[in-house]
Short mmCIF file of C-alpha atoms in Angstrom, two decimals:
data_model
loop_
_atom_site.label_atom_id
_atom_site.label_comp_id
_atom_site.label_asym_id
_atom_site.label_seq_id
_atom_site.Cartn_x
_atom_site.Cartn_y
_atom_site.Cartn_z
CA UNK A 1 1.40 12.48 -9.80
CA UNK A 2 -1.75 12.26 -7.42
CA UNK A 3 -1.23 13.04 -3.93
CA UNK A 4 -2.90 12.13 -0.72
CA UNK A 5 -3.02 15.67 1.71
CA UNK A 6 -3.82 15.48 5.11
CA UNK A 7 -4.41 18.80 7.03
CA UNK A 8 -5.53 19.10 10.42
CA UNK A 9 -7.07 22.71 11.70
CA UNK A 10 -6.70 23.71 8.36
CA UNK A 11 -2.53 23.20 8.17
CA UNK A 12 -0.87 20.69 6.26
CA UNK A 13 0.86 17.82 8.31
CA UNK A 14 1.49 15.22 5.50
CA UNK A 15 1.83 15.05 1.64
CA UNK A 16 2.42 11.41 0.23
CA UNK A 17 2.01 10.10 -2.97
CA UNK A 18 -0.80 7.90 -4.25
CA UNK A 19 0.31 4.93 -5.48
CA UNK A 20 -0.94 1.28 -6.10
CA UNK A 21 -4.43 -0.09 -6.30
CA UNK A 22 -5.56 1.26 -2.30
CA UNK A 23 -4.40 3.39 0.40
CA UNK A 24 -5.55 2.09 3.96
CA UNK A 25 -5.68 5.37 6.38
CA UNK A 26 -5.92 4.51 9.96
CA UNK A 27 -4.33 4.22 13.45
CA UNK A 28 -2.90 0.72 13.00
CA UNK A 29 1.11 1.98 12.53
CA UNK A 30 0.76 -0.68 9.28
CA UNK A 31 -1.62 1.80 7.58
CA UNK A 32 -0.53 3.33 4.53
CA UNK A 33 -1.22 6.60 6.03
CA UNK A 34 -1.13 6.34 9.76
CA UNK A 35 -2.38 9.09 11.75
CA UNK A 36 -1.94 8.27 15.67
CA UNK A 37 -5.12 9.68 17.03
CA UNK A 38 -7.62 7.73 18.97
CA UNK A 39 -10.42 9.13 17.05
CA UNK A 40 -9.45 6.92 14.11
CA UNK A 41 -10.12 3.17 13.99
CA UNK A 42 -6.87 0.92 13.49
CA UNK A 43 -8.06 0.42 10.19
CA UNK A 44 -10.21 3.22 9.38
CA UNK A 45 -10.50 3.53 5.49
CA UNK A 46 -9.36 2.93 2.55
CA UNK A 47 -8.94 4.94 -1.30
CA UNK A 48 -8.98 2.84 -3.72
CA UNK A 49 -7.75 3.49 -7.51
CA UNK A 50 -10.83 1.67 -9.92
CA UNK A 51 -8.89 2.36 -12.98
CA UNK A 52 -8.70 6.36 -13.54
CA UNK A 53 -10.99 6.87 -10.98
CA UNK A 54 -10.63 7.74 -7.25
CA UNK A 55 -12.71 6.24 -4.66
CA UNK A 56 -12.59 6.34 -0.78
CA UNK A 57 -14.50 3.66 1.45
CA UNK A 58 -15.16 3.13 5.44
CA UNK A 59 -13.53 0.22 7.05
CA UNK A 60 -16.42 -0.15 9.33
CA UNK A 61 -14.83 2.19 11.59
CA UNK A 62 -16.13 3.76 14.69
CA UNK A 63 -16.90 7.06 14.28
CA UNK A 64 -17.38 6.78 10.42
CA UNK A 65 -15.86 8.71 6.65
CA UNK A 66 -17.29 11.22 6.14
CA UNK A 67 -17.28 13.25 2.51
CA UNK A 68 -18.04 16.89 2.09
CA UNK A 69 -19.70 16.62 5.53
CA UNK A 70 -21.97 13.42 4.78
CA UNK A 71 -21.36 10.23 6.29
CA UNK A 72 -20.67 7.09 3.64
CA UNK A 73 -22.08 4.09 4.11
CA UNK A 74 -20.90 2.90 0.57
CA UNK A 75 -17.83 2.83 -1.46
CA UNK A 76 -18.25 6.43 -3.10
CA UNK A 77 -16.42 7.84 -6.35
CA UNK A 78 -14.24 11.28 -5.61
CA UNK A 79 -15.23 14.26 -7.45
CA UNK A 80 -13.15 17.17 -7.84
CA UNK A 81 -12.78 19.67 -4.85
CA UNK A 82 -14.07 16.77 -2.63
CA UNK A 83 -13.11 16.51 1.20
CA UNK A 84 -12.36 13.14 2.96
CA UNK A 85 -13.05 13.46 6.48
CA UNK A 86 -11.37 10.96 9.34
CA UNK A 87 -11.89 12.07 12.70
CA UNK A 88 -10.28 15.31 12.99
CA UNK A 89 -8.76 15.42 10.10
CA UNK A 90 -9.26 16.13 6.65
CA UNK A 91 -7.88 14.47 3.35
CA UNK A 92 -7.42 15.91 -0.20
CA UNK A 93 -6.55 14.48 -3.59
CA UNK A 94 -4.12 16.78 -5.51
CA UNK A 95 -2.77 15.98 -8.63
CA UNK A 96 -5.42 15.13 -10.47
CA UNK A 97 -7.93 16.38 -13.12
CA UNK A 98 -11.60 16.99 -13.48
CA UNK A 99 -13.45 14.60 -16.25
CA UNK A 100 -14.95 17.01 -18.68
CA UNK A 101 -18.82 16.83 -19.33
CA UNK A 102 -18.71 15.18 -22.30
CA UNK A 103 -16.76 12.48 -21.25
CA UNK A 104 -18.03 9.16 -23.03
CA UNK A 105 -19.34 6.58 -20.58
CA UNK A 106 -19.86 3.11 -21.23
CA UNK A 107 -22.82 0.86 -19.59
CA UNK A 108 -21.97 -2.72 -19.34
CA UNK A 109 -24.94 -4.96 -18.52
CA UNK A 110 -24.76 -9.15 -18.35
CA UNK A 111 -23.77 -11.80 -15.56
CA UNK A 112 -21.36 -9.57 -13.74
CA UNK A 113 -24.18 -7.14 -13.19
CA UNK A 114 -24.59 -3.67 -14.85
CA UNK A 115 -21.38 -1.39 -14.44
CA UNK A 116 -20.23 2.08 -15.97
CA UNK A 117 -16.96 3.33 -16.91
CA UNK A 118 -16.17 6.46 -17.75
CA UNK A 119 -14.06 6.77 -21.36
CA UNK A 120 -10.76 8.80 -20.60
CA UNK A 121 -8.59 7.54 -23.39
CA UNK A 122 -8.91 7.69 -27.00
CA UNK A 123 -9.75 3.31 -27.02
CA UNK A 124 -10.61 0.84 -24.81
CA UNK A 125 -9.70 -2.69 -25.30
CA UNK A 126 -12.20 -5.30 -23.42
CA UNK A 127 -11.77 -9.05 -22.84
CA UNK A 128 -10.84 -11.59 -20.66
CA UNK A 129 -7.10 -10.91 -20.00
CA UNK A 130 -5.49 -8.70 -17.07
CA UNK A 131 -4.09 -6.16 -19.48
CA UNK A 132 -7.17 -5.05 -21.06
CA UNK A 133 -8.53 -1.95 -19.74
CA UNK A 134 -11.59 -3.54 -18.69
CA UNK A 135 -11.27 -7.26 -17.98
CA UNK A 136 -13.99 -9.36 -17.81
CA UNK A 137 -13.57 -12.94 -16.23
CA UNK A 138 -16.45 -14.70 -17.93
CA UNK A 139 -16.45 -17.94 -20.05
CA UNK A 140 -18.00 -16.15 -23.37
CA UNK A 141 -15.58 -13.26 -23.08
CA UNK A 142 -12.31 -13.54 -25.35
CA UNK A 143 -9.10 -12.82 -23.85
CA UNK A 144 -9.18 -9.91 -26.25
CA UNK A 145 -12.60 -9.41 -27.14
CA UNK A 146 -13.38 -6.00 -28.40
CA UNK A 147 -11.72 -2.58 -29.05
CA UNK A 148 -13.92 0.92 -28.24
CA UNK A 149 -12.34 3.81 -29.99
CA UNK A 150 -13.67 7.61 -30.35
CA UNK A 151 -12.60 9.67 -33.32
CA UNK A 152 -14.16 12.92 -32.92
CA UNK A 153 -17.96 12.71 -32.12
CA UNK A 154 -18.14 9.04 -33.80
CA UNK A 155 -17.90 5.54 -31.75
CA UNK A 156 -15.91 2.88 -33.33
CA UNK A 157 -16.63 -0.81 -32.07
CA UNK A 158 -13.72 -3.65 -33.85
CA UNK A 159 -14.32 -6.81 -33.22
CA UNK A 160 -10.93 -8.00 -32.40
CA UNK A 161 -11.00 -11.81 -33.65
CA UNK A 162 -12.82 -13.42 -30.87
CA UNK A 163 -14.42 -16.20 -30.70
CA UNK A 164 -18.25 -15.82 -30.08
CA UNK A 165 -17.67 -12.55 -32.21
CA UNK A 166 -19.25 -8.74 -31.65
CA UNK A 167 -22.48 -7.41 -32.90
CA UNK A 168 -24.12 -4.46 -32.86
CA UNK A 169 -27.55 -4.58 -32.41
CA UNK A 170 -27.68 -8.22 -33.34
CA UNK A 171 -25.98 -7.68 -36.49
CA UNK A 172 -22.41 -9.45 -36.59
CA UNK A 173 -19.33 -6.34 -37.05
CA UNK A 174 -16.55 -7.19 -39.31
CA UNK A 175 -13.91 -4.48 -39.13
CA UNK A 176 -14.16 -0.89 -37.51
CA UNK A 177 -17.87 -0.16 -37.15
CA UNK A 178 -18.90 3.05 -36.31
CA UNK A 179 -22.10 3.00 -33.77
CA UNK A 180 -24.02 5.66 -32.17
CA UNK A 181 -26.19 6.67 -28.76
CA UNK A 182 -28.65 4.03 -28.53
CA UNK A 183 -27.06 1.52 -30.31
CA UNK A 184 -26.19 -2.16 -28.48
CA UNK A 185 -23.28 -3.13 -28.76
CA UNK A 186 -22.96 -7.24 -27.95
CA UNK A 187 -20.25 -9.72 -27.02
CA UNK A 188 -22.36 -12.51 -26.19
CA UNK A 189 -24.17 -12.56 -22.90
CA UNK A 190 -23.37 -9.05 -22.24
CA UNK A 191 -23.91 -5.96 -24.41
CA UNK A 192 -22.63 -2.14 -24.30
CA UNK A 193 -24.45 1.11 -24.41
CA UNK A 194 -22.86 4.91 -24.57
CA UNK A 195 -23.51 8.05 -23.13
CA UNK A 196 -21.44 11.08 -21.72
CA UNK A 197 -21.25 11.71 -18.36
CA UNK A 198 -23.27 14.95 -17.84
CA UNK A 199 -26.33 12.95 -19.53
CA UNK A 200 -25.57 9.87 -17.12
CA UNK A 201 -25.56 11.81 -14.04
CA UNK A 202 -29.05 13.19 -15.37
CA UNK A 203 -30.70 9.98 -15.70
CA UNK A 204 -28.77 7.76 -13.18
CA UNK A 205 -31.05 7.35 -10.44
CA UNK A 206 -29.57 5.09 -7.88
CA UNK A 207 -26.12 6.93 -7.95
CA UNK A 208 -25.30 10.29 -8.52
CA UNK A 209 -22.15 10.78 -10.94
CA UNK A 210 -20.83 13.94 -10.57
CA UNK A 211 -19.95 16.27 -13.92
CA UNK A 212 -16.67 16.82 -11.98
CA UNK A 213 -15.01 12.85 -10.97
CA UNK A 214 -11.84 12.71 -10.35
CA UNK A 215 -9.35 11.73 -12.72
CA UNK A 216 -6.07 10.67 -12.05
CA UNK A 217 -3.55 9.48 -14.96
CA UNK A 218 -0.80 8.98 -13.64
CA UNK A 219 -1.16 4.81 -14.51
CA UNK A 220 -1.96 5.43 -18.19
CA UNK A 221 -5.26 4.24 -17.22
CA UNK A 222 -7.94 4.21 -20.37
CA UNK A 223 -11.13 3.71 -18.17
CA UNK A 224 -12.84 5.27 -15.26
CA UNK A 225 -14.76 3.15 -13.03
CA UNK A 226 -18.22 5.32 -12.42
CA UNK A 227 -20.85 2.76 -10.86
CA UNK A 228 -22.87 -0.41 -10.71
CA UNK A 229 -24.09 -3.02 -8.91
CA UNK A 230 -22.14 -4.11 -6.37
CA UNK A 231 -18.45 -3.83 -7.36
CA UNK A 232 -15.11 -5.65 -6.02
CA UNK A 233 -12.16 -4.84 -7.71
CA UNK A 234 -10.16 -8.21 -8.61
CA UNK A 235 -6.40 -8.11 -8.99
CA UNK A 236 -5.66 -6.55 -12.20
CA UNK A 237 -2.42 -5.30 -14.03
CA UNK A 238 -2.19 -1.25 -12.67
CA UNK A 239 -4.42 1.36 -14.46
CA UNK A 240 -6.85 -1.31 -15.60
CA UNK A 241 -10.41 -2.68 -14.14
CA UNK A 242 -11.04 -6.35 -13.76
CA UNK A 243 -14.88 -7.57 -12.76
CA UNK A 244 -15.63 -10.88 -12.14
CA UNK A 245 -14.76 -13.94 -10.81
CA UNK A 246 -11.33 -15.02 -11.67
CA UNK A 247 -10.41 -18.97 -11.82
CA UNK A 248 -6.79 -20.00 -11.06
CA UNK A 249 -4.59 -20.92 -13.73
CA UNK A 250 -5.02 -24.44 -12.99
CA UNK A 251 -8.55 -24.38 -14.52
CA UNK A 252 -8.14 -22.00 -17.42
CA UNK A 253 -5.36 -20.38 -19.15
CA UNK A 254 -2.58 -17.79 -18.07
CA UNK A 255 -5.42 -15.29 -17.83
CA UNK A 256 -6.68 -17.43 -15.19
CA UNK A 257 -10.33 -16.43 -16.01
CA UNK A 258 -13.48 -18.16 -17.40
CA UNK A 259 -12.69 -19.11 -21.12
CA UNK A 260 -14.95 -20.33 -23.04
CA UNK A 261 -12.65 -19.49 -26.40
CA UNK A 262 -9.61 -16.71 -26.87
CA UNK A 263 -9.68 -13.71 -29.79
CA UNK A 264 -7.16 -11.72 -30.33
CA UNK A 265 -6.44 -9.06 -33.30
CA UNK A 266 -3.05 -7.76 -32.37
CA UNK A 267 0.20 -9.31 -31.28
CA UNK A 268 0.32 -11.26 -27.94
CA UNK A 269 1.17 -9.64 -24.67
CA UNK A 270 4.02 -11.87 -22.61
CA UNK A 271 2.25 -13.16 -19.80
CA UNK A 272 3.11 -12.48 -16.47
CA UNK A 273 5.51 -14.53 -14.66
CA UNK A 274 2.70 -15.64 -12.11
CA UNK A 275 1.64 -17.12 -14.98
CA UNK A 276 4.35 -18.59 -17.41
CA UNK A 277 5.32 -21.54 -15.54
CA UNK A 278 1.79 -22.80 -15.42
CA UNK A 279 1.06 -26.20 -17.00
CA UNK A 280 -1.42 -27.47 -19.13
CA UNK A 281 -3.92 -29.54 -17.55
CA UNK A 282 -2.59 -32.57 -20.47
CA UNK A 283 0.88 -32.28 -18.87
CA UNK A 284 0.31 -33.68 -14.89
CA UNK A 285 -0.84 -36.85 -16.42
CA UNK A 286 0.68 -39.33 -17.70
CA UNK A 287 -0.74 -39.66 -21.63
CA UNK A 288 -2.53 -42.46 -23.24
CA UNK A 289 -1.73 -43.83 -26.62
CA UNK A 290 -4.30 -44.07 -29.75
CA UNK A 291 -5.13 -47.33 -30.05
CA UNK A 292 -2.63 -49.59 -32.31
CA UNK A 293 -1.42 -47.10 -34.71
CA UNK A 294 0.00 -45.22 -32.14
CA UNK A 295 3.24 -47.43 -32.85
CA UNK A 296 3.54 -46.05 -36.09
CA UNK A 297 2.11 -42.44 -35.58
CA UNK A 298 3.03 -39.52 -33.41
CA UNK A 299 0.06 -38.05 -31.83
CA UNK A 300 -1.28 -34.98 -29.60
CA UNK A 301 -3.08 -34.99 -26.47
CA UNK A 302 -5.88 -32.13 -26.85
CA UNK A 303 -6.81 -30.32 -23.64
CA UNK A 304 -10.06 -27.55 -23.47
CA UNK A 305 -12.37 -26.91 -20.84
CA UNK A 306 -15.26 -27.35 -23.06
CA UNK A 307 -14.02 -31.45 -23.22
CA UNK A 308 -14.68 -32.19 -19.67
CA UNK A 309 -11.57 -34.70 -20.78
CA UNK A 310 -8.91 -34.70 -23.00
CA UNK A 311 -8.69 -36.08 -26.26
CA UNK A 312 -6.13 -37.84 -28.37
CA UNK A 313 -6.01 -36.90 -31.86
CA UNK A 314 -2.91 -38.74 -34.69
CA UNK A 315 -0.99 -36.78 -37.07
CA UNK A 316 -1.45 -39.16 -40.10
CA UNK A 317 -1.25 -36.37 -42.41
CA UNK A 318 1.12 -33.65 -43.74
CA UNK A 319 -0.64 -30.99 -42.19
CA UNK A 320 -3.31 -31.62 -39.40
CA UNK A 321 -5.31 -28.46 -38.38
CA UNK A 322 -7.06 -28.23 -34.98
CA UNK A 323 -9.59 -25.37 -34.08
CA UNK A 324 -9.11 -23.27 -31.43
CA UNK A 325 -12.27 -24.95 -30.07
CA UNK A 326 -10.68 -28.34 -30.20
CA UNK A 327 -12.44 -29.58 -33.69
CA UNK A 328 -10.56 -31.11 -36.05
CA UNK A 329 -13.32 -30.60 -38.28
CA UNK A 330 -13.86 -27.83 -41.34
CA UNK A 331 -15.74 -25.17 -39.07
CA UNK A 332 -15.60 -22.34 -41.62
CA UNK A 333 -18.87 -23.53 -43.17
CA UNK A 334 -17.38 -22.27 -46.55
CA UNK A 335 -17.02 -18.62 -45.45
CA UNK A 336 -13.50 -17.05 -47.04
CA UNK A 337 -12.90 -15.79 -43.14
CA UNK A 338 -12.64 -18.11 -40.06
CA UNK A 339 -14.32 -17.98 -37.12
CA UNK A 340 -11.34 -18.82 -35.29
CA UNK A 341 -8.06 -19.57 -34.89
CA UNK A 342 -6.30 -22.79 -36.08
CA UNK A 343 -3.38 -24.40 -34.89
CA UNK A 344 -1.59 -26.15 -37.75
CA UNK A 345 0.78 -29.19 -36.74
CA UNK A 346 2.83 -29.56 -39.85
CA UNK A 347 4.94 -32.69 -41.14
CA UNK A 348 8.82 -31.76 -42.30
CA UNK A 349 11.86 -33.54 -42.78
CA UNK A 350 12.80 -33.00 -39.25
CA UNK A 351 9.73 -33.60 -37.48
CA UNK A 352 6.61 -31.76 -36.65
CA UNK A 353 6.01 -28.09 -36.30
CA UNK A 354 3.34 -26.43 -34.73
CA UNK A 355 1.90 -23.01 -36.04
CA UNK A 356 -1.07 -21.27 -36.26
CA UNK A 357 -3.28 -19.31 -38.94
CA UNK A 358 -6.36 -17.71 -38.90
CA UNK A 359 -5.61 -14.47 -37.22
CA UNK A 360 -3.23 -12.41 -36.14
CA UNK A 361 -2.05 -14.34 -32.71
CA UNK A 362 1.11 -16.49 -31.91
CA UNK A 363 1.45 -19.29 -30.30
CA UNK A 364 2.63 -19.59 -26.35
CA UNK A 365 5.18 -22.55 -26.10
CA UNK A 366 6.64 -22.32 -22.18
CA UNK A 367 4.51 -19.43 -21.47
CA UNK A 368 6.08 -17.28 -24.71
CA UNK A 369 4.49 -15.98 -27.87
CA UNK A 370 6.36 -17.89 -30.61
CA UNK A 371 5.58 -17.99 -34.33
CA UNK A 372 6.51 -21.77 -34.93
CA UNK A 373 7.87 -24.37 -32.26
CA UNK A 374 9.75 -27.48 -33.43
CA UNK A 375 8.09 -30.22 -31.27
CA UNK A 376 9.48 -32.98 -29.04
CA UNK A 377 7.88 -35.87 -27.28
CA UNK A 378 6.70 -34.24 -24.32
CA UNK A 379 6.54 -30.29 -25.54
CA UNK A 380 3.47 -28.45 -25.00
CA UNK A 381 1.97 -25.70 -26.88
CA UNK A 382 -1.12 -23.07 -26.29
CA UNK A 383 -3.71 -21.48 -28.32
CA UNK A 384 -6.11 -19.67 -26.54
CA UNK A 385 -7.44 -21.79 -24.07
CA UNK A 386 -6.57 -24.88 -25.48
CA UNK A 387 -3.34 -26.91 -24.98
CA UNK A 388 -2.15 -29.55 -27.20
CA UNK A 389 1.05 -31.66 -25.82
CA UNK A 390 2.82 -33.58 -28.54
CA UNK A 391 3.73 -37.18 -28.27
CA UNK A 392 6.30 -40.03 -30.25
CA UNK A 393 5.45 -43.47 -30.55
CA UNK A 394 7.64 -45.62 -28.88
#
């Protein structure tokens, strides 16, 4: 496990571990580590853990952090044998490992700026959720958008049933796809380049990344935060990296992110709990009826961001199918494989029952994956972003 050292004229006064997403150090007693000396602001500074990665920053304190000697005026990455100076005193890292030279790094450029991440696992998974290794809260991301795998010297990219699908250099991916340097990988507005690290650090000139970063794996973290414009970690499930702005779950999902449609290739994750009890926007209002046959019909109230409404749609048939998008319509355009996911709202002798085909996802009834949900006036059940309540005549 990584530890935080302090040692003051060069003997050891304090060992704790390193735990969580930050460490404050400072004077203020509610410091993580407090060290009672008036050269130290109350809140002096802070390490922070950006997935794998180790990174110390100044709390706008006094007399300054300074690293190896030098004086930071921005959040800076630790490197291996690296000394974090606070007044007197001077902080170590133990525990943790050196990233190896030919580390794979990742360069993600689009809305949320241009950011790098070191490779330290074996895959990656990248979308819109909290539990990816690298979430990203924007509209055209999936909640679980693409998968980044290394098998030897060759990149994999799998496209991992999202919506607005992958491509590699503007050619759409079905199935593992190997890729190589210079190759652009694409998710929509924002694409993906790779490198190693010792390159990077050759040819990244507004940041130096060091051969030697810090790597601490304590968290089963995949990723390795190494630089970019501007970044501010958002709350994020431990080990992982989440960029971008991140909407409450009023306005979007249980991710509570930007969605403009959800992909998923594997079986669902459980939300959190934060998360299962919240409501589709349908729900806090009272639903209308379809006009006349409503009487005779049971119906479902369709909720998606992309409506700017809700819309009411009657289950006149034995099986009604409803995109993931909201359409009711044949989207496939004859191809043999969908372009998303479908929820089916099938007729029995006991009522209706919701499922869904098209890929490999379940259904979230009451904030749980389910396969099928027998449906009563009133229940509710989720598919990516959208919601669809179910109502009885009557």
């Amino acid at each position: 496990m990584a530890e935080v050292v302090v040692q003051l004229s060069g003997k050891e006064i304090l060992r704790i571990p390193l735990k969580g997403a930050s460490m404050t150090i400072g004077r203020d007693p509610q410091c993580d580590l407090h060290l009672d000396n008036r050269a130290l602001s109350r809140r002096h500074a802070q390490i922070e853990k950006r997935g794998a990665a180790i990174w110390v920053r100044d709390l706008n304190s006094q007399n300054g952090t300074y690293v190896n000697g030098n004086r930071i005026n921005e959040p800076l990455a630790l490197n291996g044998g690296d000394v974090v100076e606070v007044g007197r005193y001077h902080v170590y890292i133990e525990g943790v490992e050196a990233a190896r030279v030919d580390t794979p790094v990742l360069t993600l450029s689009g809305p949320e700026g241009r950011h790098r991440f070191a490779m330290v696992g074996e895959e990656i998974i990248i979308g819109r959720a909290p539990s990816c290794d690298i979430a990203i809260g924007h509209k055209s991301i999936s909640r679980r958008h693409l998968r980044i795998a290394i098998d030897g010297s060759v990149f994999i990219a799998e496209d991992l049933g999202s919506q607005n699908g992958t491509r590699i250099n503007n050619k759409r991916i079905n199935g593992p796809t190997p890729f190589k340097i210079g190759d652009k990988v694409q998710m929509s507005e924002f694409s993906l380049e790779v490198g190693y690290l010792e390159a990077q650090a050759a040819q990244d000139g507004e940041q130096k990344v060091s051969k030697t970063m810090m790597i601490d794996r304590s968290e089963l973290a995949k990723a390795a935060y190494v630089g970019g414009d501007g970044f501010e970690q958002m709350p994020s499930q431990a080990g992982n990296i989440s960029l971008g702005k991140h909407q409450d779950e009023d306005d979007e999902e249980e991710s509570g992110t930007h969605g403009l449609a959800e992909g998923s290739a594997s079986a669902p994750r459980p939300p959190t709990n934060k998360h299962a009890t919240a409501k589709p926007s349908a729900v806090a209002r009272k639903p209308s009826k379809p006009a006349e046959e409503a009487q005779q019909a049971p119906w479902v109230t369709i909720s998606h961001p992309d409506f700017g409404g809700d819309k009411d749609v009657q289950l006149k048939e034995e099986v009604t199918c409803i995109g993931e998008d909201g359409s009711t319509e044949d989207t496939t355009k004859g191809k043999s494989i969908s372009n998303q996911g479908y929820l089916l709202l099938v007729k029995t002798a006991t009522g209706i029952v919701a499922t869904t085909t098209g890929d490999r996802r379940l259904l979230i009834a009451k904030g749980k994956p389910v396969l099928c949900k027998a449906l009563q006036s009133g229940d509710s059940v989720e598919l990516g972003i959208m919601s669809v309540v179910f109502h009885l005549p009557g």
